[in-house]
PDB file of C-alpha atoms in Angstrom:
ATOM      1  CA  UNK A   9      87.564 -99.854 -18.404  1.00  0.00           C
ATOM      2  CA  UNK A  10      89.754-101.345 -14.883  1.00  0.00           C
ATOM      3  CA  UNK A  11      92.507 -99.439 -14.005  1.00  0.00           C
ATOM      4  CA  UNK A  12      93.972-102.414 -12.679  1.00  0.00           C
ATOM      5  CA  UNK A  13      95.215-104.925 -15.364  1.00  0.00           C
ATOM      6  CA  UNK A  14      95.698-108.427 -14.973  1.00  0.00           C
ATOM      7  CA  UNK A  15      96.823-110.938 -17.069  1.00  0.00           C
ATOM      8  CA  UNK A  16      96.794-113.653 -18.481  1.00  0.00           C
ATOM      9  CA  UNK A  17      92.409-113.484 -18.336  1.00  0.00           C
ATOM     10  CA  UNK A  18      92.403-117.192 -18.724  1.00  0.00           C
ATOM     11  CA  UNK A  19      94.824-120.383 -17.574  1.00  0.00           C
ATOM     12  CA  UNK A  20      94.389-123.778 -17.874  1.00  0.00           C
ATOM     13  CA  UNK A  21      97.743-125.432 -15.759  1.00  0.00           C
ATOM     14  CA  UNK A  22      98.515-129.035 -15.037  1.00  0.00           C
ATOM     15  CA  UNK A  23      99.274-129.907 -11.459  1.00  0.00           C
ATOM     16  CA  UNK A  24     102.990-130.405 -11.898  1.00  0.00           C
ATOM     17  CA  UNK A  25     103.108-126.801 -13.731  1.00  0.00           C
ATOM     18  CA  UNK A  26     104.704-123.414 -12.330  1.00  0.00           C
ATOM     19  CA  UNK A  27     102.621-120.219 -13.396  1.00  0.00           C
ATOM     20  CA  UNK A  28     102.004-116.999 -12.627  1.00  0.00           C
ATOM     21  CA  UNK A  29      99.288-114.234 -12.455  1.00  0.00           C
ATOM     22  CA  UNK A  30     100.685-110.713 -13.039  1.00  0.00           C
ATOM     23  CA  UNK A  31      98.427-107.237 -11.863  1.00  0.00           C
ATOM     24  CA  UNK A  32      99.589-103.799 -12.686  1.00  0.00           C
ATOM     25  CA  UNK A  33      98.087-100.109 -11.683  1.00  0.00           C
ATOM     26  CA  UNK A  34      99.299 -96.731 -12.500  1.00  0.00           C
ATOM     27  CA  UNK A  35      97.264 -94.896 -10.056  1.00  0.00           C
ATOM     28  CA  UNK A  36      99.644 -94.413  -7.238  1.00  0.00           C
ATOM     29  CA  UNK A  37      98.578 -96.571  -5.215  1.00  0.00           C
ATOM     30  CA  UNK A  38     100.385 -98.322  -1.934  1.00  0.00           C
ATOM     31  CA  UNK A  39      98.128-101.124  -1.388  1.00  0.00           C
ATOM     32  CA  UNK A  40      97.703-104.002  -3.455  1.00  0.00           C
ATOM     33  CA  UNK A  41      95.667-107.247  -2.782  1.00  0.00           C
ATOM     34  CA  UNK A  42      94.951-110.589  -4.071  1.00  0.00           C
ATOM     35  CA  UNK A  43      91.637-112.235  -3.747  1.00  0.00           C
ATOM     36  CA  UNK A  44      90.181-115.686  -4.895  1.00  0.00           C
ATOM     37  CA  UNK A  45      86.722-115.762  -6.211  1.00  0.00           C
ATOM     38  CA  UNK A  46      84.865-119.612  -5.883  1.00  0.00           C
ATOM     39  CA  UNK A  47      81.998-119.474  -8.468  1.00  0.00           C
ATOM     40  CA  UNK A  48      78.700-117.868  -6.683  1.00  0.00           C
ATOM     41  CA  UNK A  49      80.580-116.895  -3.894  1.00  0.00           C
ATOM     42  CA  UNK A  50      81.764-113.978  -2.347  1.00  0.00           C
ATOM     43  CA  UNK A  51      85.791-112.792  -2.961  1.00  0.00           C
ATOM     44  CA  UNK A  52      87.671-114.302  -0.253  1.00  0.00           C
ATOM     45  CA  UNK A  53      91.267-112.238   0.624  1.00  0.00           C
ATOM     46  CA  UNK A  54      94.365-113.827  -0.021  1.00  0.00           C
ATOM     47  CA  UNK A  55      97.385-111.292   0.393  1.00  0.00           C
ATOM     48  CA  UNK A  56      97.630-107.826   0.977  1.00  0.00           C
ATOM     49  CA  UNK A  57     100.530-105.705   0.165  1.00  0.00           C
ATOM     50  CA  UNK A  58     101.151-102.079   1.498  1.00  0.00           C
ATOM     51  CA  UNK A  59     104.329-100.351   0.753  1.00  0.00           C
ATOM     52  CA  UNK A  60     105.752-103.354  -1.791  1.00  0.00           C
ATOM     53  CA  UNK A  61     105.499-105.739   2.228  1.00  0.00           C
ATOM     54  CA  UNK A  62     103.397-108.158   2.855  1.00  0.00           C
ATOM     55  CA  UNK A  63     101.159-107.166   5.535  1.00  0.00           C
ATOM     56  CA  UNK A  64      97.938-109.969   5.631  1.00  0.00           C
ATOM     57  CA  UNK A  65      98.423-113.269   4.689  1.00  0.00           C
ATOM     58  CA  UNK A  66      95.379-115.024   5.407  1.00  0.00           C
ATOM     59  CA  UNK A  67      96.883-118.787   5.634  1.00  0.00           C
ATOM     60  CA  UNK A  68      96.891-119.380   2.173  1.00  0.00           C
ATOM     61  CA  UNK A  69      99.069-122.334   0.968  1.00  0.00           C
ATOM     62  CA  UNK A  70     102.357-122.377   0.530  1.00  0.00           C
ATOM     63  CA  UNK A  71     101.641-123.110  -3.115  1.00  0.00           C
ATOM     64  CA  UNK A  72     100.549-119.674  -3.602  1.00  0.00           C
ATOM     65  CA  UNK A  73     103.460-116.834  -3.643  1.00  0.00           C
ATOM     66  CA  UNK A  74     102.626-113.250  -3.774  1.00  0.00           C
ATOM     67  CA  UNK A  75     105.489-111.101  -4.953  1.00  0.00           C
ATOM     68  CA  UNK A  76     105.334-107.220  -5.558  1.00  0.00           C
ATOM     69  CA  UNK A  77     108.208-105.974  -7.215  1.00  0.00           C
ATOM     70  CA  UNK A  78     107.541-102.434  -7.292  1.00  0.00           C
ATOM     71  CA  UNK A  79     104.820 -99.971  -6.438  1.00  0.00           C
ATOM     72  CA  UNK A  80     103.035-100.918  -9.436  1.00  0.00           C
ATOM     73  CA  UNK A  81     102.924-104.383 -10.008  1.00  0.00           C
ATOM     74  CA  UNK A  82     101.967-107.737  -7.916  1.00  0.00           C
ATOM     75  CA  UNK A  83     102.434-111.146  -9.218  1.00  0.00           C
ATOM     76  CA  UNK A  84     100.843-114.442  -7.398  1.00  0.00           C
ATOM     77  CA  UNK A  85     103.347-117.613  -7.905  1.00  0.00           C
ATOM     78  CA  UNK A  86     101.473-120.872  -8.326  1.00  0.00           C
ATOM     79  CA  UNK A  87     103.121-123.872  -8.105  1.00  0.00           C
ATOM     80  CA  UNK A  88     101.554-127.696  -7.479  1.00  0.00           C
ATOM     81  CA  UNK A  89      98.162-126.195  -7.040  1.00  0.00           C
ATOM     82  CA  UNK A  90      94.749-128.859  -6.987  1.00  0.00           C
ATOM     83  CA  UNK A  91      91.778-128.984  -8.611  1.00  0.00           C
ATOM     84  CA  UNK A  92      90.171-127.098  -5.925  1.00  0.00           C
ATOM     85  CA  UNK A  93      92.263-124.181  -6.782  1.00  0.00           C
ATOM     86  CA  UNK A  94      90.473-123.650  -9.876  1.00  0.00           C
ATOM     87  CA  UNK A  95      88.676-120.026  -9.744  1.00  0.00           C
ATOM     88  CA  UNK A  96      88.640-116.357 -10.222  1.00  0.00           C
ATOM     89  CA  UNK A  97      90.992-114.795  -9.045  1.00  0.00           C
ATOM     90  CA  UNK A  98      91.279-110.976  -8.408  1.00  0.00           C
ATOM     91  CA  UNK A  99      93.931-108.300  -7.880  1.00  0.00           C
ATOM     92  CA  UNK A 100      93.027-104.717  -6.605  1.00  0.00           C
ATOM     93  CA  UNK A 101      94.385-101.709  -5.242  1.00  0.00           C
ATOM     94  CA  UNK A 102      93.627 -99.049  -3.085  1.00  0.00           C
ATOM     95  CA  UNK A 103      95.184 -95.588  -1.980  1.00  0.00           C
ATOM     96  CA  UNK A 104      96.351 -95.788   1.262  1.00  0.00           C
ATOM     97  CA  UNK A 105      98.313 -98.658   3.236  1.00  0.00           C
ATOM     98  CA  UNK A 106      97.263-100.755   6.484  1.00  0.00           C
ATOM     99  CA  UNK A 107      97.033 -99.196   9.467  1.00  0.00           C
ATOM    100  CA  UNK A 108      96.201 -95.366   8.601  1.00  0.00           C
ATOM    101  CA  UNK A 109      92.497 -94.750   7.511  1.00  0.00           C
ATOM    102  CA  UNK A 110      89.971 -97.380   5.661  1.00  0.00           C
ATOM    103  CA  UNK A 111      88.074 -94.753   3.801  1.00  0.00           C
ATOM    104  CA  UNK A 112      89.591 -95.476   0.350  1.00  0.00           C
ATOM    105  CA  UNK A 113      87.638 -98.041  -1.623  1.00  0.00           C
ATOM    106  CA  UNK A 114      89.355-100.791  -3.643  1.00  0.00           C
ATOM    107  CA  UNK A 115      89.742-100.766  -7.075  1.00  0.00           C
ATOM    108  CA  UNK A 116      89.728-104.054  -8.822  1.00  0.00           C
ATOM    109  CA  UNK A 117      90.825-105.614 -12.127  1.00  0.00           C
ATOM    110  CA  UNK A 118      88.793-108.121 -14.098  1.00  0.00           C
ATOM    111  CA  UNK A 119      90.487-111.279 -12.535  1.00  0.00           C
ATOM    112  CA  UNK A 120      92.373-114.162 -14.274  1.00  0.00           C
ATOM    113  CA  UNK A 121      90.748-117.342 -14.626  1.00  0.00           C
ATOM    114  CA  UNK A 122      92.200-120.202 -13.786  1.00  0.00           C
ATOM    115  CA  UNK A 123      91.845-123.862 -14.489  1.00  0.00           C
ATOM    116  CA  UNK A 124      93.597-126.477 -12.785  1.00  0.00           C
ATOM    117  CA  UNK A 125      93.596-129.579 -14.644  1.00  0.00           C
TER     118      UNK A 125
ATOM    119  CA  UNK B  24      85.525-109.218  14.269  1.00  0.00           C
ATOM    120  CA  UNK B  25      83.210-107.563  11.252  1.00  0.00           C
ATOM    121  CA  UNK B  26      80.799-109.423   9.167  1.00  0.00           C
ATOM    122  CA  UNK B  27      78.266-108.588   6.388  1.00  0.00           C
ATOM    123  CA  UNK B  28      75.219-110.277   6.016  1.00  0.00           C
ATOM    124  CA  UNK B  29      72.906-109.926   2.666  1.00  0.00           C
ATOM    125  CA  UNK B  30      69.630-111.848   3.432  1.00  0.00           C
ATOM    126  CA  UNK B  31      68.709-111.914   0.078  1.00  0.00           C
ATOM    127  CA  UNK B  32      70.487-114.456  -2.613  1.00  0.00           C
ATOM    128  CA  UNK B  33      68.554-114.136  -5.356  1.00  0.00           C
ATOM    129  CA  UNK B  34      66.102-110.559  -6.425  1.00  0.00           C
ATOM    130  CA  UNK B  35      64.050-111.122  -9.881  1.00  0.00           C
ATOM    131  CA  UNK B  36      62.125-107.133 -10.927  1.00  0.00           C
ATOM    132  CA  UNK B  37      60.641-106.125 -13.683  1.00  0.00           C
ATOM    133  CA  UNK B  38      62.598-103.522 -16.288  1.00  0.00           C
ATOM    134  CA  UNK B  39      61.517-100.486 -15.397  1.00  0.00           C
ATOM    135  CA  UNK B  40      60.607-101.511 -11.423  1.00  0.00           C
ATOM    136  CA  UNK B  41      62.241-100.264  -8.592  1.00  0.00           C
ATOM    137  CA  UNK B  42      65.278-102.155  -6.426  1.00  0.00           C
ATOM    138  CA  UNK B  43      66.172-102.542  -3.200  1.00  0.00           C
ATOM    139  CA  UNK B  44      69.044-105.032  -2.207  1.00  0.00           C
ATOM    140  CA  UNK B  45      68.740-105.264   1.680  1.00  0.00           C
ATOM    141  CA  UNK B  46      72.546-105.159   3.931  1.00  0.00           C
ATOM    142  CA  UNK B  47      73.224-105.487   7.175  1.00  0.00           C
ATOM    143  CA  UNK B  48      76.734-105.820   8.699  1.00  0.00           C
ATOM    144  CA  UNK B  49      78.398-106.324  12.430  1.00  0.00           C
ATOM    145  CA  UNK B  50      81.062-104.096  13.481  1.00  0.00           C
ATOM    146  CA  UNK B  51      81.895-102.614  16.891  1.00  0.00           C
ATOM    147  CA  UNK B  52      83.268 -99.132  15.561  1.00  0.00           C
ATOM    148  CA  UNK B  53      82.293 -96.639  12.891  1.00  0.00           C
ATOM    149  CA  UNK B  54      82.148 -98.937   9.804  1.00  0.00           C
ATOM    150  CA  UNK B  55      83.180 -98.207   6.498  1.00  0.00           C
ATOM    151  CA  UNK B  56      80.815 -99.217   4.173  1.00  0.00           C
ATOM    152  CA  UNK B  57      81.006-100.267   0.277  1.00  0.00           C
ATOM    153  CA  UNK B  58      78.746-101.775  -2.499  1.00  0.00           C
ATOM    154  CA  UNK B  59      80.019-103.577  -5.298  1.00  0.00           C
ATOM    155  CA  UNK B  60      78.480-104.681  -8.685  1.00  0.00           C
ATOM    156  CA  UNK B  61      79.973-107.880 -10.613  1.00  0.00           C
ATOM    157  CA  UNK B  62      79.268-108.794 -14.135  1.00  0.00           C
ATOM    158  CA  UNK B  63      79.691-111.992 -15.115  1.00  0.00           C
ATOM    159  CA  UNK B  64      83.168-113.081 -15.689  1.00  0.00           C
ATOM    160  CA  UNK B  65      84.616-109.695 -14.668  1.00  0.00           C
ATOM    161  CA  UNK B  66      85.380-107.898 -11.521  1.00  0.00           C
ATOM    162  CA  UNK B  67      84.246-105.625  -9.329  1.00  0.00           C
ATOM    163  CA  UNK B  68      82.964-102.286  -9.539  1.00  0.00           C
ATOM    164  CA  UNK B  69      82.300 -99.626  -6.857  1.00  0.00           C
ATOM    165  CA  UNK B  70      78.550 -98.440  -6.756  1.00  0.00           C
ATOM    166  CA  UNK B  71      78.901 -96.695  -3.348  1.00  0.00           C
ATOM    167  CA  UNK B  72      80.497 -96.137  -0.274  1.00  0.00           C
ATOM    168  CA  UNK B  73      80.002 -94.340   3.167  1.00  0.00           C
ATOM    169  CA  UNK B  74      82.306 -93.109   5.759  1.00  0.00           C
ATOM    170  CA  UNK B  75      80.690 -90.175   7.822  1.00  0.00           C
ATOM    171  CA  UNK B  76      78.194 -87.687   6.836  1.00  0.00           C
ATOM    172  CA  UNK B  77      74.997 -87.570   5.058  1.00  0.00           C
ATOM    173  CA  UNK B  78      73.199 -90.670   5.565  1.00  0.00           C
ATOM    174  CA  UNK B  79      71.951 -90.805   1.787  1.00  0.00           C
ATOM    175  CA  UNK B  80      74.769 -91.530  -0.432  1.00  0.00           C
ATOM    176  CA  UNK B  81      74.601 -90.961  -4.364  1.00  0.00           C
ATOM    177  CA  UNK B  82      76.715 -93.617  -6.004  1.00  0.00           C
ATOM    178  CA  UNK B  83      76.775 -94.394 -10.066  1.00  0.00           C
ATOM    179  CA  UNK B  84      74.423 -95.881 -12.365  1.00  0.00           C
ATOM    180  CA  UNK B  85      71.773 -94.069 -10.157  1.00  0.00           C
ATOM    181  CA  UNK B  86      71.930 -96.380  -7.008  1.00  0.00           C
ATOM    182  CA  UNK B  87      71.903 -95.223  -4.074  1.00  0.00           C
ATOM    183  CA  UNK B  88      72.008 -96.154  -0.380  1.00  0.00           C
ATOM    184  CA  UNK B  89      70.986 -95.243   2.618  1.00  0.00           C
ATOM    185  CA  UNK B  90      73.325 -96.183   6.069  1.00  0.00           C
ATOM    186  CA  UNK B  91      70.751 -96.186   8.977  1.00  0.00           C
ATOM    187  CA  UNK B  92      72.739 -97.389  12.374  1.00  0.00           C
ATOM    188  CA  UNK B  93      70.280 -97.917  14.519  1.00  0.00           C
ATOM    189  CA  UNK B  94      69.080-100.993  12.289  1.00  0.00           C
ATOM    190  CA  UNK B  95      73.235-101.490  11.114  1.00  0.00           C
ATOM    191  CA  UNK B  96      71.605-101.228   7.666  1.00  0.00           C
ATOM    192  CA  UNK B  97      73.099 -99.914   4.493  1.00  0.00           C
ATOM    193  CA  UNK B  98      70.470-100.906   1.927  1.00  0.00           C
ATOM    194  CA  UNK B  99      71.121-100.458  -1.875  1.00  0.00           C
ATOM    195  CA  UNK B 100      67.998 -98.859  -3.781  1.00  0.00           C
ATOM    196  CA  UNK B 101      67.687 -97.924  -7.495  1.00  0.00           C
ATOM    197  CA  UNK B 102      64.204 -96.407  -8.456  1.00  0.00           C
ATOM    198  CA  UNK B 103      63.793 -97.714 -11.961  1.00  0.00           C
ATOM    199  CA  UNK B 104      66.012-100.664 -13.298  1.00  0.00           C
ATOM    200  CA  UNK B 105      67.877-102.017 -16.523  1.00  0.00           C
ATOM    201  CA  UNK B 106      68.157-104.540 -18.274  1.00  0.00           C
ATOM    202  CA  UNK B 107      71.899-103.600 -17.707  1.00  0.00           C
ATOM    203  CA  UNK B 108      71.239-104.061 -14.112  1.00  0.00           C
ATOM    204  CA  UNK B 109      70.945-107.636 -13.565  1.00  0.00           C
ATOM    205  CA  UNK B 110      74.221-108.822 -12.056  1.00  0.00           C
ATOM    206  CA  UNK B 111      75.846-109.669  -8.684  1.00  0.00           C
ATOM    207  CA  UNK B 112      75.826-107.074  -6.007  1.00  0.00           C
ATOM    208  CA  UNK B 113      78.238-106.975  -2.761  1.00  0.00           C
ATOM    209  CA  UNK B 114      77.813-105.114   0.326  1.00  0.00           C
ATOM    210  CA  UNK B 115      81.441-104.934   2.112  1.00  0.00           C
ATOM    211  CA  UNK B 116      82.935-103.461   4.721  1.00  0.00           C
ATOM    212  CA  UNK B 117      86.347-101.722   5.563  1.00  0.00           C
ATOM    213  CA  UNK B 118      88.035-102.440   8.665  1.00  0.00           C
ATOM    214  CA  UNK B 119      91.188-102.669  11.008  1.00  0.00           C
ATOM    215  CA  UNK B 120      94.353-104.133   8.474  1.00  0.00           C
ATOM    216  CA  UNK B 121      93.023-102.695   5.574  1.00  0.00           C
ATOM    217  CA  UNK B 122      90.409-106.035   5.577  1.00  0.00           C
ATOM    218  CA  UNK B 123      87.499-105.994   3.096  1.00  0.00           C
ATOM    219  CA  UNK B 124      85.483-108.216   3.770  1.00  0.00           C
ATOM    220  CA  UNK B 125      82.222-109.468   1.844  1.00  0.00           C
ATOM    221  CA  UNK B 126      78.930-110.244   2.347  1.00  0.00           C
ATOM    222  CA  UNK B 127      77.734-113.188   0.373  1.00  0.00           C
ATOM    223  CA  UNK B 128      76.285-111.170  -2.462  1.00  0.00           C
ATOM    224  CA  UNK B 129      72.681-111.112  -4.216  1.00  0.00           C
ATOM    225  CA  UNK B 130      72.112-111.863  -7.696  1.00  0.00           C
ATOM    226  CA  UNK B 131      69.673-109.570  -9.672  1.00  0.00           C
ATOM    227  CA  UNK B 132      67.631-110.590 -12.589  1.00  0.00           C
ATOM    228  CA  UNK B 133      65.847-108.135 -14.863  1.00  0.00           C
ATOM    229  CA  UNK B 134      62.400-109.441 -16.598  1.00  0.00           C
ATOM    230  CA  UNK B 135      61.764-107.611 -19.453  1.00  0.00           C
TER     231      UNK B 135
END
């Protein structure tokens, strides 16, 4: 079982459509991150949250907007997204935020997959 | 910048065999090091990870890895595999900005 918790698993959105991916942990912890998963590829980083701010946005479209309300939760906004947008994609967490220590391993959930018709 | 490199894209062993998935990343500092383990359609799981220490580190499932600098290695090994086993497996490494970043994984099937 993930400690981290996304939902929905699956989407299927039109172009024209507004959606969003919601992730949620209860383990405390101060960074939170979004990464998009291509099929037999590697997870590529989208956002990364410490301390509810956005710290590393790695040029990601405009179409995608992070959000993280509280400690605990991290949404990605999708609005007007292509075909080529279609993946996995994957929220995780770790203990500690940027710029201290890198020891603390990240702790994913099991990804929403998304379908961009 | 860091970078992870896994030479291998797809490993095929026998149940029962033993398993090494070869790593080898670029990084100018002391690296913090990480192996993953996706099933399909889920996400990732840690195996593993190294920071200082003992060279040898004990992760779940029985793998293990061994971080040799001199070759800026960390090479996954399991002695005996499962059926469970087969899957995709990502080195990764921790840097500056709280970056992980990826190598592009290896795929490992399990003959019966």
């Amino acid at each position: 079982d993930t400690e981290v918790t996304q939902t929905p698993k699956h989407l299927v959105m039109g172009m024209t459509n507004k959606k969003s991916l919601k992730c949620e942990q209860h383990m405390g912890h101060r960074a939170m991150y979004w990464y998009k998963q291509k099929a037999k590829k590697p997870p590529e980083l989208m956002f990364v949250y410490s301390y509810e701010k956005l710290s590393i946005n790695e040029s990601v479209p405009s179409r995608f907007s992070p959000e993280c309300p509280n400690s605990s939760l991290l949404n990605l906004h999708l609005h007007a997204l292509q075909p080529e947008d279609s993946a996995l994609y994957l929220c995780a967490s770790s203990q500690e935020p940027s710029g201290t220590a890198y020891n603390s391993p990240l702790h994913f959930g099991n990804g929403t997959r998304l379908t961009v018709t | 910048a860091q970078s992870v490199t896994q030479p291998d894209i797809h490993i095929t062993v026998s149940e029962g065999a033993s398993l090494e998935l070869r790593c080898n990343y670029s990084y100018g500092a002391t690296p913090y090091l990480f192996w993953y383990v996706q099933s399909p359609g889920q996400g990732l799981q840690l195996l593993l990870k190294y920071f200082s220490g003992d060279t040898l580190v004990q992760g779940i499932k029985g793998f293990e890895a061994e971080f040799k600098r001199s070759q800026s290695s960390f090479n996954l090994r399991k002695p005996s595999v499962h059926w469970s086993d087969a899957a995709e497996y990502f080195c990764s490494i921790k840097a500056a900005g709280n970056k992980l970043t990826f190598g592009g994984g290896t795929r490992v099937l399990v003959k019966p």
